[in-house]
Short mmCIF file of C-alpha atoms in Angstrom, two decimals:
data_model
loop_
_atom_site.label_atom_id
_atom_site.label_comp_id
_atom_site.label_asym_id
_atom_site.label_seq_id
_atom_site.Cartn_x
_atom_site.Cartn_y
_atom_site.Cartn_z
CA UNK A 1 12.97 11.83 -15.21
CA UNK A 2 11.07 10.00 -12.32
CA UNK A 3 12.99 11.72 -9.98
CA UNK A 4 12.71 15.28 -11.20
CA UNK A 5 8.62 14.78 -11.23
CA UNK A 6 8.50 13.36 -7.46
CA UNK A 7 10.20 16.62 -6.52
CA UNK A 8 8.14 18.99 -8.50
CA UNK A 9 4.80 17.08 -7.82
CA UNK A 10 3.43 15.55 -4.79
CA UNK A 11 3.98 11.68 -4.85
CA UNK A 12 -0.49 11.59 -5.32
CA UNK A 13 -0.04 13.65 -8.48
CA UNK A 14 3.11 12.10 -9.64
CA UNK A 15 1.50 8.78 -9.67
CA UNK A 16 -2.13 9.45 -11.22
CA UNK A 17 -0.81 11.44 -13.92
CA UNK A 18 3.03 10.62 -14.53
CA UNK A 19 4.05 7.04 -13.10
CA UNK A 20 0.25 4.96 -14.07
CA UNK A 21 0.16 6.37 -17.49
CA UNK A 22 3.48 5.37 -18.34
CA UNK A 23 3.18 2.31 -16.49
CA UNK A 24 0.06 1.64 -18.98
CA UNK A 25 1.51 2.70 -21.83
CA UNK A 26 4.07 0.08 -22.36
CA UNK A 27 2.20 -2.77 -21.72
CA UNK A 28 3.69 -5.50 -20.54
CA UNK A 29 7.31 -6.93 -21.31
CA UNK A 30 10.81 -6.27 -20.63
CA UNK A 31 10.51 -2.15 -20.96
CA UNK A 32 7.76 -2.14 -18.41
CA UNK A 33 9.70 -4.46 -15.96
CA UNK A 34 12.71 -1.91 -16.43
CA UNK A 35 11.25 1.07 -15.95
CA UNK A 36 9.28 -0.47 -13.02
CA UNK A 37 12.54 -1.47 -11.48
CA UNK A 38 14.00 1.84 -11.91
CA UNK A 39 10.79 3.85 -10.31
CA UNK A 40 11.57 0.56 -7.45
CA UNK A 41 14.82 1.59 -6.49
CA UNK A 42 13.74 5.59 -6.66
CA UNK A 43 10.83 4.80 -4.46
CA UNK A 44 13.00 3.63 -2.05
CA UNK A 45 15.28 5.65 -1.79
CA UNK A 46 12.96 8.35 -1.36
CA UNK A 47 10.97 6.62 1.70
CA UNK A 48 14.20 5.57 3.13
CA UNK A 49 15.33 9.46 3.01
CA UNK A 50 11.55 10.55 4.70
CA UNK A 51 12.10 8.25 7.60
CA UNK A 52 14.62 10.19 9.16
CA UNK A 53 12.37 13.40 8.95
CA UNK A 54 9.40 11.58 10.20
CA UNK A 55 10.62 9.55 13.05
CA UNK A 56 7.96 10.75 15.65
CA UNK A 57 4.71 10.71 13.16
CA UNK A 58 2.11 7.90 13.42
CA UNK A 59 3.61 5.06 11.95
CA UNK A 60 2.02 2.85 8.97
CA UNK A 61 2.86 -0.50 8.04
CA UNK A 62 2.58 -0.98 4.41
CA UNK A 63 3.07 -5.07 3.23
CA UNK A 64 2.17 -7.23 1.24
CA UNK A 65 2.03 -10.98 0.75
CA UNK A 66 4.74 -13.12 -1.16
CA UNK A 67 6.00 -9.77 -2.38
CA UNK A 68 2.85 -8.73 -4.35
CA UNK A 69 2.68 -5.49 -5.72
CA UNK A 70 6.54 -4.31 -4.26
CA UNK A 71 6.16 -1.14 -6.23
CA UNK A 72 2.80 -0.23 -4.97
CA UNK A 73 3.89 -0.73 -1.34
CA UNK A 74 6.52 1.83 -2.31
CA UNK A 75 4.29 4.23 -4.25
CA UNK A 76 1.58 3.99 -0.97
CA UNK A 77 4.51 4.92 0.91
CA UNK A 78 5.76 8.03 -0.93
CA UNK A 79 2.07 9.18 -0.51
CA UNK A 80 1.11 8.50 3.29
CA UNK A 81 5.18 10.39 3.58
CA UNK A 82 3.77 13.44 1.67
CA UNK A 83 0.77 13.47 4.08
CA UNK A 84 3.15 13.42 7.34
CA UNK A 85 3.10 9.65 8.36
CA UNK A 86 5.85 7.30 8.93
CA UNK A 87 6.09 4.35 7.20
CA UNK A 88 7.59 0.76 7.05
CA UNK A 89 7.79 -0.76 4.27
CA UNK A 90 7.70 -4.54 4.40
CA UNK A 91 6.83 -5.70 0.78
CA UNK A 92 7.34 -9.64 0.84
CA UNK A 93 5.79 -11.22 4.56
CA UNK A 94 5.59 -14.93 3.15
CA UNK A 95 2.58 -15.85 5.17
CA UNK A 96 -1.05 -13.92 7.24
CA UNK A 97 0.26 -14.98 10.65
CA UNK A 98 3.47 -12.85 10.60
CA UNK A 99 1.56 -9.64 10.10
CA UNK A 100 0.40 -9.72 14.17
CA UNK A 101 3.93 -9.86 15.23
CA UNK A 102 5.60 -7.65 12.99
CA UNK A 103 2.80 -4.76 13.51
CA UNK A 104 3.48 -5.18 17.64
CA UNK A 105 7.40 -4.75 17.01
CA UNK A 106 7.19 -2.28 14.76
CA UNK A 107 4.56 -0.06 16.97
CA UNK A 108 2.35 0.53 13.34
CA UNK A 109 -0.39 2.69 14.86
CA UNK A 110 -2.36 1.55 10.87
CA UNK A 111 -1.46 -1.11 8.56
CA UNK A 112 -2.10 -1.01 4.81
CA UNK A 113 -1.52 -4.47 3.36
CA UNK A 114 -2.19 -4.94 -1.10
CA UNK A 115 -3.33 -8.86 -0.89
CA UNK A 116 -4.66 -10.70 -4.06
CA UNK A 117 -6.01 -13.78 -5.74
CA UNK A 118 -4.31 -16.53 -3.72
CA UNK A 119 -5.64 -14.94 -0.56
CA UNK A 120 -9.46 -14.35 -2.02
CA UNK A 121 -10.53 -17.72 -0.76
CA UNK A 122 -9.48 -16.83 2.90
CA UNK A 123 -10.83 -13.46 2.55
CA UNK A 124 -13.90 -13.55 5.58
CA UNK A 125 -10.50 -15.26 7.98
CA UNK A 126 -8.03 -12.29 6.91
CA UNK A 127 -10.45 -9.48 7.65
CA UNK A 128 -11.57 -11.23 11.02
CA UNK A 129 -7.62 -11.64 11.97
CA UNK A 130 -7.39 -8.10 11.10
CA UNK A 131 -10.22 -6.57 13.48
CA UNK A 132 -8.67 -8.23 16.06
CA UNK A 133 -5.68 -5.66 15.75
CA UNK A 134 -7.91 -3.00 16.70
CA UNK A 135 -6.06 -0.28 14.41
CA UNK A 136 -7.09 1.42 10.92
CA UNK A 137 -6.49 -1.48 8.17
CA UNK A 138 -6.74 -1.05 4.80
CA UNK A 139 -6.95 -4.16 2.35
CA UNK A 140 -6.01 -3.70 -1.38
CA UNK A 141 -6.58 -5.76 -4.05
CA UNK A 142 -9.54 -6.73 -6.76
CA UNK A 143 -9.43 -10.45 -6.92
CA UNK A 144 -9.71 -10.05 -2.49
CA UNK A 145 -12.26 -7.17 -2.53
CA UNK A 146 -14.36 -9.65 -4.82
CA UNK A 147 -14.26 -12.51 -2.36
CA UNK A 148 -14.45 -10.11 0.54
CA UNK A 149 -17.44 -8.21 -1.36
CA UNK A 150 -19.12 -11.64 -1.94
CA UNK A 151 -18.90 -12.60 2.10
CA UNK A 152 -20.07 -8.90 3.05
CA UNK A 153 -16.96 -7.94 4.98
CA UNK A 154 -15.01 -5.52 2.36
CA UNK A 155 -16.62 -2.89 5.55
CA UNK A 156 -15.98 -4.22 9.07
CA UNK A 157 -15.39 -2.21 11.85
CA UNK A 158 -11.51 -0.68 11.27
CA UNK A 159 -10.74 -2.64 8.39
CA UNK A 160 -11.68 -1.29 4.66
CA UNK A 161 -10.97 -3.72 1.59
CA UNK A 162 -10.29 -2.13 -1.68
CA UNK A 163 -10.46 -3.47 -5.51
CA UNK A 164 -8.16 -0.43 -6.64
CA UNK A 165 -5.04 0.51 -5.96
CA UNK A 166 -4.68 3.99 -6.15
CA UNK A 167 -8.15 4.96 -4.88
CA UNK A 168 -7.52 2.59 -2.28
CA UNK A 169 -4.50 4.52 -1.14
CA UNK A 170 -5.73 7.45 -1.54
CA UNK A 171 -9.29 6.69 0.46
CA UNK A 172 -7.17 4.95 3.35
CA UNK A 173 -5.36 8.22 3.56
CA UNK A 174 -8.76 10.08 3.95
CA UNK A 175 -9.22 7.73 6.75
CA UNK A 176 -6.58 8.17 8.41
CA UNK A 177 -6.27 12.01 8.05
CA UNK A 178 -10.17 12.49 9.00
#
């Protein structure tokens, strides 16, 4: 069924009114870790298929830390892919100082990384390491945003930090596109 909506919708629809929903509906357990797991593997097949088409579009890296939120680095995907952008995918870095490297080999002209709680007391570090990359960055996640919010740098420079996921997505898109 997910894979008949994400090719009758575009992936922004197909997520705000299909995927979330669902997702909300069956609360948390074993169905909701199934069916996540499911949408997972569709996800990636699907960005895995767009990279071919899109190998000379601006490229995005899309990570997170100690694979937080796998499925929303896939759903982010699916969306920047509808827009036109290339993306890499690179759900599980295990620690902040791996991101510099990996966004020089990988040529990411933006970076869109979902951090959370764990990271919210290095929050004011993170977004200064991230300025320094001197590319579009987009930071997701509410427990960060908070901490970020609290030491005024959720809006520095090229780097925007995010409390919600979708809106996040979608308003780093706008960025990116304007």
């Amino acid at each position: 069924m997910y894979q008949q909506i994400f090719s009758q919708y575009p992936a922004d629809i197909a997520i705000r009114d299909w995927l979330l929903p669902s997702f909300e509906q069956m609360g948390k357990g074993a169905a909701l870790a199934f069916c996540e797991s499911v949408v997972l593997s569709c996800l990636m097949t699907r960005v895995s298929t767009f990279k071919v088409q899109k190998k000379n579009a601006p490229k995005v890296l899309i990570t997170g830390l100690h694979s937080q939120r796998s499925l929303w680095c896939y759903m982010a995907a699916a969306m920047l892919l509808d827009k036109g952008l290339s993306c890499s995918v690179v759900p599980n870095i295990q620690h902040s100082s791996d991101w510099s490297g990996l966004i020089e080999g990988i040529l990411a002209n933006s970076v869109l990384v979902f951090c959370e709680n764990e990271f919210a007391n290095k929050a004011t570090e993170l977004v200064n390491l991230m300025q320094q990359w001197q590319r579009p960055v987009g930071v997701i996640g509410a427990s960060f945003w908070l901490a970020a919010h609290e030491s005024n740098v959720t809006d520095l420079d090229q780097v925007k930090v995010y409390s919600e996921a979708f809106e996040g997505v979608i308003n780093f898109i706008d960025r990116l596109e304007g």
